[in-house]
């Protein structure tokens, strides 16, 4: 069996050990004679799977008892509506727009109340994180919203914005569990799991209990109320059971690696290999301001669209998959999530070095 190095931004690379374990259990999970894919979500066996997954996530992130963990569907994009529907008590929210997903979330919030973009990096194609130390936060703002790691543009908040006491809501889809975070600094942390944790189809929401109320915008559907899912322990309807099962395995894998502190150190080592090469390269260059670089998503270009296309094609032939940049920006992007081994990054850099030698004019 030949495994490629998969640099996809999502759905993305998963730990090989997790995939092998899931394969072994595909037909018969722990002697029950069926797959988790076939199992009732109301069964004792699945109850154990989802409870263990939640506890392992709580352990990894040191989630305090006054926060709920919800395993939901609809992806991160559905949260763009759920957040204002559930949190816009005053009908006001401030957004920091640092990429396409934050911009989409902001536009969605405008449907439900007075959303304002208090900072943006769109003036330089989202290639940096704006200074958020003294923003014009609205006194009536129900929350301040960020997308913490920008998958398309490769930027990351290294310092959380000064929300002036307002609730911080963060989309962490592409940096989920890549490093330790202080959960108490947020009101809501959420992310689609298909980048760093599991298969597409699950979104995890970590929400402070005081934000889960009956007081939601008029017309909010039952399924889009956080209280509906919190009251039912994420089992109000049939959950994405198999996806949650895989997430649970990844949580155990992360614990075995030494937790989030160890993952941060490993991710920094991996990213350094690629960024150091980009900084010295005579052909390739990174597109992000150095101090705002993501550890997870690394966009780069040659400056020549034809050469970029040639690189992507030759890289694919050499076993490096999904290096083409997002359609909105072009160029290349290497997503080097938790499960990407450092050898994959080292081999990519060796290939880039060879390509550079062969194509420098």
mmCIF file of C-alpha atoms in Angstrom:
data_model
loop_
_atom_site.group_PDB
_atom_site.id
_atom_site.type_symbol
_atom_site.label_atom_id
_atom_site.label_comp_id
_atom_site.label_asym_id
_atom_site.label_seq_id
_atom_site.Cartn_x
_atom_site.Cartn_y
_atom_site.Cartn_z
ATOM 1 C CA UNK A 1 0.000 0.000 0.000
ATOM 2 C CA UNK A 2 1.382 3.373 -1.022
ATOM 3 C CA UNK A 3 0.309 6.346 1.102
ATOM 4 C CA UNK A 4 0.826 9.784 -0.458
ATOM 5 C CA UNK A 5 1.759 12.898 1.485
ATOM 6 C CA UNK A 6 -1.604 14.657 1.633
ATOM 7 C CA UNK A 7 -1.294 18.431 2.096
ATOM 8 C CA UNK A 8 -5.045 19.058 1.667
ATOM 9 C CA UNK A 9 -6.642 21.887 3.634
ATOM 10 C CA UNK A 10 -9.629 19.660 4.421
ATOM 11 C CA UNK A 11 -10.835 16.997 4.462
ATOM 12 C CA UNK A 12 -7.274 16.366 5.460
ATOM 13 C CA UNK A 13 -4.669 13.876 6.604
ATOM 14 C CA UNK A 14 -5.566 11.738 9.636
ATOM 15 C CA UNK A 15 -3.169 9.755 11.857
ATOM 16 C CA UNK A 16 -2.362 6.445 10.187
ATOM 17 C CA UNK A 17 -2.672 4.603 13.512
ATOM 18 C CA UNK A 18 -6.243 5.881 13.856
ATOM 19 C CA UNK A 19 -7.169 4.759 10.342
ATOM 20 C CA UNK A 20 -5.691 1.296 10.904
ATOM 21 C CA UNK A 21 -7.529 0.895 14.203
ATOM 22 C CA UNK A 22 -10.810 2.009 12.609
ATOM 23 C CA UNK A 23 -10.229 -0.432 9.743
ATOM 24 C CA UNK A 24 -9.763 -3.299 12.197
ATOM 25 C CA UNK A 25 -13.015 -2.367 13.938
ATOM 26 C CA UNK A 26 -15.013 -1.678 10.782
ATOM 27 C CA UNK A 27 -16.967 -4.953 10.766
ATOM 28 C CA UNK A 28 -16.971 -5.709 14.472
ATOM 29 C CA UNK A 29 -16.556 -3.015 17.117
ATOM 30 C CA UNK A 30 -15.312 -4.553 20.368
ATOM 31 C CA UNK A 31 -17.080 -7.862 19.831
ATOM 32 C CA UNK A 32 -20.570 -6.432 19.306
ATOM 33 C CA UNK A 33 -20.807 -7.957 15.812
ATOM 34 C CA UNK A 34 -21.454 -4.677 14.012
ATOM 35 C CA UNK A 35 -19.730 -1.507 12.850
ATOM 36 C CA UNK A 36 -20.070 1.803 14.698
ATOM 37 C CA UNK A 37 -21.530 2.962 11.375
ATOM 38 C CA UNK A 38 -24.491 0.596 11.956
ATOM 39 C CA UNK A 39 -24.912 1.166 15.670
ATOM 40 C CA UNK A 40 -27.887 2.856 17.325
ATOM 41 C CA UNK A 41 -26.932 6.245 18.715
ATOM 42 C CA UNK A 42 -29.172 5.378 21.668
ATOM 43 C CA UNK A 43 -27.181 2.254 22.512
ATOM 44 C CA UNK A 44 -25.015 1.924 25.628
ATOM 45 C CA UNK A 45 -22.024 1.245 23.398
ATOM 46 C CA UNK A 46 -22.360 4.510 21.470
ATOM 47 C CA UNK A 47 -23.129 6.403 24.668
ATOM 48 C CA UNK A 48 -19.720 5.253 25.932
ATOM 49 C CA UNK A 49 -18.042 6.362 22.661
ATOM 50 C CA UNK A 50 -19.443 9.908 22.772
ATOM 51 C CA UNK A 51 -18.896 10.326 26.515
ATOM 52 C CA UNK A 52 -15.286 9.165 26.265
ATOM 53 C CA UNK A 53 -14.710 11.484 23.301
ATOM 54 C CA UNK A 54 -16.020 14.447 25.271
ATOM 55 C CA UNK A 55 -13.949 13.589 28.351
ATOM 56 C CA UNK A 56 -10.765 13.174 26.312
ATOM 57 C CA UNK A 57 -11.364 16.533 24.623
ATOM 58 C CA UNK A 58 -11.958 18.139 28.026
ATOM 59 C CA UNK A 59 -8.696 16.624 29.277
ATOM 60 C CA UNK A 60 -6.720 17.805 26.243
ATOM 61 C CA UNK A 61 -8.026 21.381 26.346
ATOM 62 C CA UNK A 62 -8.506 21.653 30.146
ATOM 63 C CA UNK A 63 -12.114 22.702 29.509
ATOM 64 C CA UNK A 64 -13.682 24.076 32.719
ATOM 65 C CA UNK A 65 -16.901 22.570 34.103
ATOM 66 C CA UNK A 66 -18.944 25.681 33.206
ATOM 67 C CA UNK A 67 -18.430 25.030 29.484
ATOM 68 C CA UNK A 68 -20.472 22.556 27.452
ATOM 69 C CA UNK A 69 -19.070 20.457 24.604
ATOM 70 C CA UNK A 70 -21.496 19.884 21.726
ATOM 71 C CA UNK A 71 -20.984 17.538 18.770
ATOM 72 C CA UNK A 72 -23.131 19.027 15.998
ATOM 73 C CA UNK A 73 -23.713 18.873 12.232
ATOM 74 C CA UNK A 74 -23.867 21.509 9.514
ATOM 75 C CA UNK A 75 -20.165 22.269 9.553
ATOM 76 C CA UNK A 76 -18.569 25.527 10.628
ATOM 77 C CA UNK A 77 -20.652 27.400 8.043
ATOM 78 C CA UNK A 78 -23.899 26.642 9.896
ATOM 79 C CA UNK A 79 -22.381 28.292 12.966
ATOM 80 C CA UNK A 80 -22.257 31.554 11.008
ATOM 81 C CA UNK A 81 -26.046 31.708 11.547
ATOM 82 C CA UNK A 82 -26.336 29.842 14.868
ATOM 83 C CA UNK A 83 -24.047 32.295 16.641
ATOM 84 C CA UNK A 84 -26.084 35.448 15.966
ATOM 85 C CA UNK A 85 -29.385 33.556 16.354
ATOM 86 C CA UNK A 86 -28.378 32.462 19.847
ATOM 87 C CA UNK A 87 -26.112 35.272 21.072
ATOM 88 C CA UNK A 88 -27.419 38.532 19.576
ATOM 89 C CA UNK A 89 -29.458 39.618 22.588
ATOM 90 C CA UNK A 90 -28.916 43.334 21.852
ATOM 91 C CA UNK A 91 -28.855 42.738 18.110
ATOM 92 C CA UNK A 92 -25.272 43.988 17.868
ATOM 93 C CA UNK A 93 -21.991 42.181 17.104
ATOM 94 C CA UNK A 94 -18.461 43.168 16.089
ATOM 95 C CA UNK A 95 -16.456 41.137 13.581
ATOM 96 C CA UNK A 96 -12.743 41.086 12.777
ATOM 97 C CA UNK A 97 -12.471 40.150 9.106
ATOM 98 C CA UNK A 98 -9.189 38.390 8.367
ATOM 99 C CA UNK A 99 -10.190 36.049 5.548
ATOM 100 C CA UNK A 100 -12.938 34.557 3.444
ATOM 101 C CA UNK A 101 -14.563 32.552 6.273
ATOM 102 C CA UNK A 102 -14.653 35.491 8.682
ATOM 103 C CA UNK A 103 -16.118 37.599 5.875
ATOM 104 C CA UNK A 104 -18.835 35.011 5.219
ATOM 105 C CA UNK A 105 -19.632 34.829 8.942
ATOM 106 C CA UNK A 106 -19.845 38.626 9.083
ATOM 107 C CA UNK A 107 -22.195 38.794 6.081
ATOM 108 C CA UNK A 108 -24.406 36.115 7.633
ATOM 109 C CA UNK A 109 -24.583 38.030 10.924
ATOM 110 C CA UNK A 110 -25.768 41.102 9.013
ATOM 111 C CA UNK A 111 -28.983 39.174 8.279
ATOM 112 C CA UNK A 112 -29.814 38.996 11.996
ATOM 113 C CA UNK A 113 -28.742 42.308 13.500
ATOM 114 C CA UNK A 114 -26.280 45.178 13.399
ATOM 115 C CA UNK A 115 -22.980 43.493 12.616
ATOM 116 C CA UNK A 116 -19.938 45.705 12.180
ATOM 117 C CA UNK A 117 -16.483 44.935 10.798
ATOM 118 C CA UNK A 118 -14.275 46.665 13.379
ATOM 119 C CA UNK A 119 -11.022 45.564 11.713
ATOM 120 C CA UNK A 120 -10.048 43.964 8.418
ATOM 121 C CA UNK A 121 -6.944 42.892 6.513
ATOM 122 C CA UNK A 122 -8.694 42.740 3.146
ATOM 123 C CA UNK A 123 -6.694 45.766 1.961
ATOM 124 C CA UNK A 124 -3.648 43.493 1.569
ATOM 125 C CA UNK A 125 -5.425 40.293 0.450
ATOM 126 C CA UNK A 126 -5.726 39.071 4.067
ATOM 127 C CA UNK A 127 -1.935 38.578 4.287
ATOM 128 C CA UNK A 128 -1.682 39.843 7.874
ATOM 129 C CA UNK A 129 -3.580 40.088 11.162
ATOM 130 C CA UNK A 130 -4.621 43.666 11.993
ATOM 131 C CA UNK A 131 -3.718 45.322 15.290
ATOM 132 C CA UNK A 132 -6.579 44.404 17.630
ATOM 133 C CA UNK A 133 -5.298 46.009 20.827
ATOM 134 C CA UNK A 134 -7.671 48.998 20.777
ATOM 135 C CA UNK A 135 -10.653 48.397 18.521
ATOM 136 C CA UNK A 136 -13.834 50.514 18.388
ATOM 137 C CA UNK A 137 -15.895 47.823 20.150
ATOM 138 C CA UNK A 138 -19.577 48.764 20.349
ATOM 139 C CA UNK A 139 -20.793 49.236 23.930
ATOM 140 C CA UNK A 140 -23.865 47.173 23.062
ATOM 141 C CA UNK A 141 -21.976 44.391 21.247
ATOM 142 C CA UNK A 142 -23.140 40.938 22.301
ATOM 143 C CA UNK A 143 -19.860 39.403 21.176
ATOM 144 C CA UNK A 144 -16.674 39.945 19.178
ATOM 145 C CA UNK A 145 -15.984 37.366 16.451
ATOM 146 C CA UNK A 146 -12.721 36.092 14.968
ATOM 147 C CA UNK A 147 -11.558 33.286 12.692
ATOM 148 C CA UNK A 148 -8.398 32.406 14.611
ATOM 149 C CA UNK A 149 -6.479 30.633 11.849
ATOM 150 C CA UNK A 150 -7.159 31.513 8.244
ATOM 151 C CA UNK A 151 -6.945 28.349 6.148
ATOM 152 C CA UNK A 152 -6.889 30.035 2.740
ATOM 153 C CA UNK A 153 -4.487 32.865 3.537
ATOM 154 C CA UNK A 154 -2.236 31.199 6.122
ATOM 155 C CA UNK A 155 -2.510 33.757 8.924
ATOM 156 C CA UNK A 156 -3.020 33.144 12.651
ATOM 157 C CA UNK A 157 -3.913 35.334 15.630
ATOM 158 C CA UNK A 158 -0.885 35.101 17.947
ATOM 159 C CA UNK A 159 -2.541 37.469 20.441
ATOM 160 C CA UNK A 160 -6.289 37.448 21.022
ATOM 161 C CA UNK A 161 -8.067 40.766 20.392
ATOM 162 C CA UNK A 162 -8.878 43.124 23.220
ATOM 163 C CA UNK A 163 -12.654 42.714 23.290
ATOM 164 C CA UNK A 164 -13.048 45.313 26.067
ATOM 165 C CA UNK A 165 -14.952 42.834 28.208
ATOM 166 C CA UNK A 166 -17.226 41.528 25.459
ATOM 167 C CA UNK A 167 -17.648 37.791 24.799
ATOM 168 C CA UNK A 168 -15.099 36.404 22.327
ATOM 169 C CA UNK A 169 -16.358 33.919 19.718
ATOM 170 C CA UNK A 170 -13.709 32.071 17.728
ATOM 171 C CA UNK A 171 -13.770 29.799 14.694
ATOM 172 C CA UNK A 172 -10.758 27.499 15.245
ATOM 173 C CA UNK A 173 -11.526 25.039 12.430
ATOM 174 C CA UNK A 174 -8.010 24.912 10.996
ATOM 175 C CA UNK A 175 -5.982 25.223 14.220
ATOM 176 C CA UNK A 176 -8.161 23.030 16.480
ATOM 177 C CA UNK A 177 -5.971 21.094 18.961
ATOM 178 C CA UNK A 178 -2.728 22.230 17.307
ATOM 179 C CA UNK A 179 -1.574 23.992 20.492
ATOM 180 C CA UNK A 180 -2.829 24.700 24.025
ATOM 181 C CA UNK A 181 -5.357 27.506 24.495
ATOM 182 C CA UNK A 182 -6.956 29.108 27.529
ATOM 183 C CA UNK A 183 -10.625 28.223 27.082
ATOM 184 C CA UNK A 184 -11.695 30.762 29.736
ATOM 185 C CA UNK A 185 -10.749 33.629 27.392
ATOM 186 C CA UNK A 186 -13.580 32.642 25.029
ATOM 187 C CA UNK A 187 -17.360 32.486 25.223
ATOM 188 C CA UNK A 188 -17.612 30.155 22.232
ATOM 189 C CA UNK A 189 -14.927 28.106 20.472
ATOM 190 C CA UNK A 190 -16.048 26.091 17.473
ATOM 191 C CA UNK A 191 -14.662 24.300 14.476
ATOM 192 C CA UNK A 192 -15.352 21.819 11.728
ATOM 193 C CA UNK A 193 -13.291 18.719 12.472
ATOM 194 C CA UNK A 194 -12.309 17.824 8.894
ATOM 195 C CA UNK A 195 -9.025 19.720 9.003
ATOM 196 C CA UNK A 196 -7.260 18.539 12.134
ATOM 197 C CA UNK A 197 -9.453 16.041 13.991
ATOM 198 C CA UNK A 198 -11.701 13.768 11.945
ATOM 199 C CA UNK A 199 -13.843 13.185 8.865
ATOM 200 C CA UNK A 200 -16.127 15.863 7.438
ATOM 201 C CA UNK A 201 -19.594 16.035 8.949
ATOM 202 C CA UNK A 202 -18.942 17.021 12.562
ATOM 203 C CA UNK A 203 -18.593 20.479 14.094
ATOM 204 C CA UNK A 204 -17.568 20.801 17.736
ATOM 205 C CA UNK A 205 -18.870 23.741 19.764
ATOM 206 C CA UNK A 206 -17.408 24.572 23.177
ATOM 207 C CA UNK A 207 -19.707 27.128 24.778
ATOM 208 C CA UNK A 208 -19.900 28.762 28.194
ATOM 209 C CA UNK A 209 -23.060 27.698 29.992
ATOM 210 C CA UNK A 210 -24.395 31.209 30.638
ATOM 211 C CA UNK A 211 -24.606 31.719 26.851
ATOM 212 C CA UNK A 212 -26.984 28.765 26.459
ATOM 213 C CA UNK A 213 -30.441 30.202 27.036
ATOM 214 C CA UNK A 214 -34.038 30.129 25.816
ATOM 215 C CA UNK A 215 -33.594 33.785 24.842
ATOM 216 C CA UNK A 216 -32.836 33.430 21.139
ATOM 217 C CA UNK A 217 -33.884 35.450 18.099
ATOM 218 C CA UNK A 218 -37.548 34.978 17.122
ATOM 219 C CA UNK A 219 -37.907 32.285 14.475
ATOM 220 C CA UNK A 220 -34.740 30.414 15.431
ATOM 221 C CA UNK A 221 -35.397 26.779 14.464
ATOM 222 C CA UNK A 222 -35.329 24.181 17.250
ATOM 223 C CA UNK A 223 -32.338 22.467 15.633
ATOM 224 C CA UNK A 224 -30.359 25.734 15.589
ATOM 225 C CA UNK A 225 -30.682 26.420 19.320
ATOM 226 C CA UNK A 226 -27.663 25.535 21.447
ATOM 227 C CA UNK A 227 -30.006 24.722 24.326
ATOM 228 C CA UNK A 228 -31.689 21.986 22.278
ATOM 229 C CA UNK A 229 -28.395 20.136 21.884
ATOM 230 C CA UNK A 230 -26.999 20.923 25.326
ATOM 231 C CA UNK A 231 -30.137 19.607 27.055
ATOM 232 C CA UNK A 232 -29.926 16.376 25.007
ATOM 233 C CA UNK A 233 -26.138 15.880 25.424
ATOM 234 C CA UNK A 234 -25.660 16.170 21.629
ATOM 235 C CA UNK A 235 -28.197 13.376 21.062
ATOM 236 C CA UNK A 236 -31.331 15.396 20.248
ATOM 237 C CA UNK A 237 -31.383 13.746 16.841
ATOM 238 C CA UNK A 238 -29.140 11.137 15.212
ATOM 239 C CA UNK A 239 -25.639 12.618 15.468
ATOM 240 C CA UNK A 240 -22.807 12.038 12.953
ATOM 241 C CA UNK A 241 -21.975 8.930 14.954
ATOM 242 C CA UNK A 242 -19.111 7.485 12.932
ATOM 243 C CA UNK A 243 -17.430 10.898 12.654
ATOM 244 C CA UNK A 244 -17.609 11.344 16.434
ATOM 245 C CA UNK A 245 -16.108 7.866 16.888
ATOM 246 C CA UNK A 246 -13.117 8.816 14.691
ATOM 247 C CA UNK A 247 -12.727 12.147 16.535
ATOM 248 C CA UNK A 248 -12.617 10.191 19.788
ATOM 249 C CA UNK A 249 -9.790 8.047 18.415
ATOM 250 C CA UNK A 250 -7.859 11.158 17.367
ATOM 251 C CA UNK A 251 -8.274 12.606 20.876
ATOM 252 C CA UNK A 252 -6.734 9.435 22.325
ATOM 253 C CA UNK A 253 -3.947 9.621 19.723
ATOM 254 C CA UNK A 254 -3.232 13.223 20.750
ATOM 255 C CA UNK A 255 -3.055 12.203 24.403
ATOM 256 C CA UNK A 256 -0.584 9.448 23.459
ATOM 257 C CA UNK A 257 1.590 12.034 21.646
ATOM 258 C CA UNK A 258 1.895 14.005 24.881
ATOM 259 C CA UNK A 259 -1.081 16.352 24.588
ATOM 260 C CA UNK A 260 -1.320 19.827 23.084
ATOM 261 C CA UNK A 261 1.949 21.108 24.537
ATOM 262 C CA UNK A 262 3.823 18.345 22.686
ATOM 263 C CA UNK A 263 1.786 18.945 19.510
ATOM 264 C CA UNK A 264 2.625 22.649 19.537
ATOM 265 C CA UNK A 265 6.324 21.892 19.781
ATOM 266 C CA UNK A 266 6.093 19.331 16.952
ATOM 267 C CA UNK A 267 4.033 21.678 14.763
ATOM 268 C CA UNK A 268 6.541 24.494 15.288
ATOM 269 C CA UNK A 269 9.389 22.194 14.216
ATOM 270 C CA UNK A 270 7.467 21.132 11.098
ATOM 271 C CA UNK A 271 6.524 24.675 10.103
ATOM 272 C CA UNK A 272 10.109 25.900 10.637
ATOM 273 C CA UNK A 273 11.401 23.395 8.065
ATOM 274 C CA UNK A 274 9.109 24.853 5.396
ATOM 275 C CA UNK A 275 9.285 28.530 6.378
ATOM 276 C CA UNK A 276 13.081 28.476 6.653
ATOM 277 C CA UNK A 277 13.287 27.136 3.109
ATOM 278 C CA UNK A 278 10.795 29.720 1.798
ATOM 279 C CA UNK A 279 12.798 32.535 3.428
ATOM 280 C CA UNK A 280 16.024 31.488 1.705
ATOM 281 C CA UNK A 281 14.526 30.312 -1.607
ATOM 282 C CA UNK A 282 15.344 32.162 -4.838
ATOM 283 C CA UNK A 283 12.183 30.857 -6.538
ATOM 284 C CA UNK A 284 9.448 30.355 -3.940
ATOM 285 C CA UNK A 285 8.213 32.914 -1.455
ATOM 286 C CA UNK A 286 5.625 32.909 1.320
ATOM 287 C CA UNK A 287 2.687 35.302 1.085
ATOM 288 C CA UNK A 288 2.110 36.111 4.771
ATOM 289 C CA UNK A 289 3.678 38.718 7.073
ATOM 290 C CA UNK A 290 6.209 36.738 9.135
ATOM 291 C CA UNK A 291 4.803 37.520 12.571
ATOM 292 C CA UNK A 292 1.319 36.358 11.532
ATOM 293 C CA UNK A 293 2.253 33.022 9.922
ATOM 294 C CA UNK A 294 0.103 29.972 10.612
ATOM 295 C CA UNK A 295 1.640 26.709 11.797
ATOM 296 C CA UNK A 296 -1.081 24.813 9.943
ATOM 297 C CA UNK A 297 -1.488 26.385 6.491
ATOM 298 C CA UNK A 298 1.473 27.648 4.478
ATOM 299 C CA UNK A 299 0.672 29.475 1.206
ATOM 300 C CA UNK A 300 3.507 30.224 -1.232
ATOM 301 C CA UNK A 301 4.038 31.284 -4.861
ATOM 302 C CA UNK A 302 6.734 31.484 -7.519
ATOM 303 C CA UNK A 303 5.345 34.707 -8.966
ATOM 304 C CA UNK A 304 4.560 32.961 -12.264
ATOM 305 C CA UNK A 305 1.142 31.281 -12.635
ATOM 306 C CA UNK A 306 2.417 28.848 -15.286
ATOM 307 C CA UNK A 307 5.334 27.813 -13.091
ATOM 308 C CA UNK A 308 2.968 27.389 -10.131
ATOM 309 C CA UNK A 309 0.824 25.038 -12.225
ATOM 310 C CA UNK A 310 3.910 23.114 -13.341
ATOM 311 C CA UNK A 311 5.022 22.733 -9.730
ATOM 312 C CA UNK A 312 1.629 21.412 -8.588
ATOM 313 C CA UNK A 313 1.548 18.916 -11.464
ATOM 314 C CA UNK A 314 5.099 17.617 -10.874
ATOM 315 C CA UNK A 315 4.592 17.516 -7.097
ATOM 316 C CA UNK A 316 1.495 15.358 -7.564
ATOM 317 C CA UNK A 317 3.432 12.961 -9.790
ATOM 318 C CA UNK A 318 6.056 12.727 -7.038
ATOM 319 C CA UNK A 319 3.460 11.770 -4.383
ATOM 320 C CA UNK A 320 2.679 15.195 -2.877
ATOM 321 C CA UNK A 321 -1.085 15.678 -3.107
ATOM 322 C CA UNK A 322 -3.356 18.732 -2.838
ATOM 323 C CA UNK A 323 -0.740 21.486 -2.986
ATOM 324 C CA UNK A 324 -2.774 23.750 -5.272
ATOM 325 C CA UNK A 325 -3.769 26.984 -3.540
ATOM 326 C CA UNK A 326 -7.399 27.901 -2.930
ATOM 327 C CA UNK A 327 -9.186 28.883 -6.135
ATOM 328 C CA UNK A 328 -9.647 32.451 -4.828
ATOM 329 C CA UNK A 329 -5.908 33.136 -4.449
ATOM 330 C CA UNK A 330 -4.043 30.667 -6.668
ATOM 331 C CA UNK A 331 -0.439 29.681 -6.021
ATOM 332 C CA UNK A 332 0.294 26.796 -3.680
ATOM 333 C CA UNK A 333 -0.619 25.892 -0.120
ATOM 334 C CA UNK A 334 0.750 23.176 2.115
ATOM 335 C CA UNK A 335 -1.546 22.310 5.015
ATOM 336 C CA UNK A 336 0.616 20.614 7.627
ATOM 337 C CA UNK A 337 -1.885 19.605 10.289
ATOM 338 C CA UNK A 338 -1.137 17.526 13.400
ATOM 339 C CA UNK A 339 -1.177 14.219 11.524
ATOM 340 C CA UNK A 340 1.288 15.313 8.815
ATOM 341 C CA UNK A 341 4.621 13.707 9.793
ATOM 342 C CA UNK A 342 7.720 15.917 9.770
ATOM 343 C CA UNK A 343 9.214 13.584 7.148
ATOM 344 C CA UNK A 344 6.448 14.684 4.756
ATOM 345 C CA UNK A 345 7.476 18.332 5.151
ATOM 346 C CA UNK A 346 11.182 17.499 4.825
ATOM 347 C CA UNK A 347 10.546 15.525 1.620
ATOM 348 C CA UNK A 348 8.390 18.345 0.238
ATOM 349 C CA UNK A 349 11.193 20.841 0.864
ATOM 350 C CA UNK A 350 13.709 18.509 -0.814
ATOM 351 C CA UNK A 351 11.377 18.323 -3.831
ATOM 352 C CA UNK A 352 10.961 22.129 -3.861
ATOM 353 C CA UNK A 353 14.727 22.571 -3.721
ATOM 354 C CA UNK A 354 15.163 20.255 -6.717
ATOM 355 C CA UNK A 355 12.355 22.020 -8.624
ATOM 356 C CA UNK A 356 14.014 25.364 -7.912
ATOM 357 C CA UNK A 357 17.349 24.195 -9.311
ATOM 358 C CA UNK A 358 15.676 22.896 -12.469
ATOM 359 C CA UNK A 359 13.481 25.932 -13.110
ATOM 360 C CA UNK A 360 15.467 29.024 -12.148
ATOM 361 C CA UNK A 361 15.866 31.217 -15.170
#
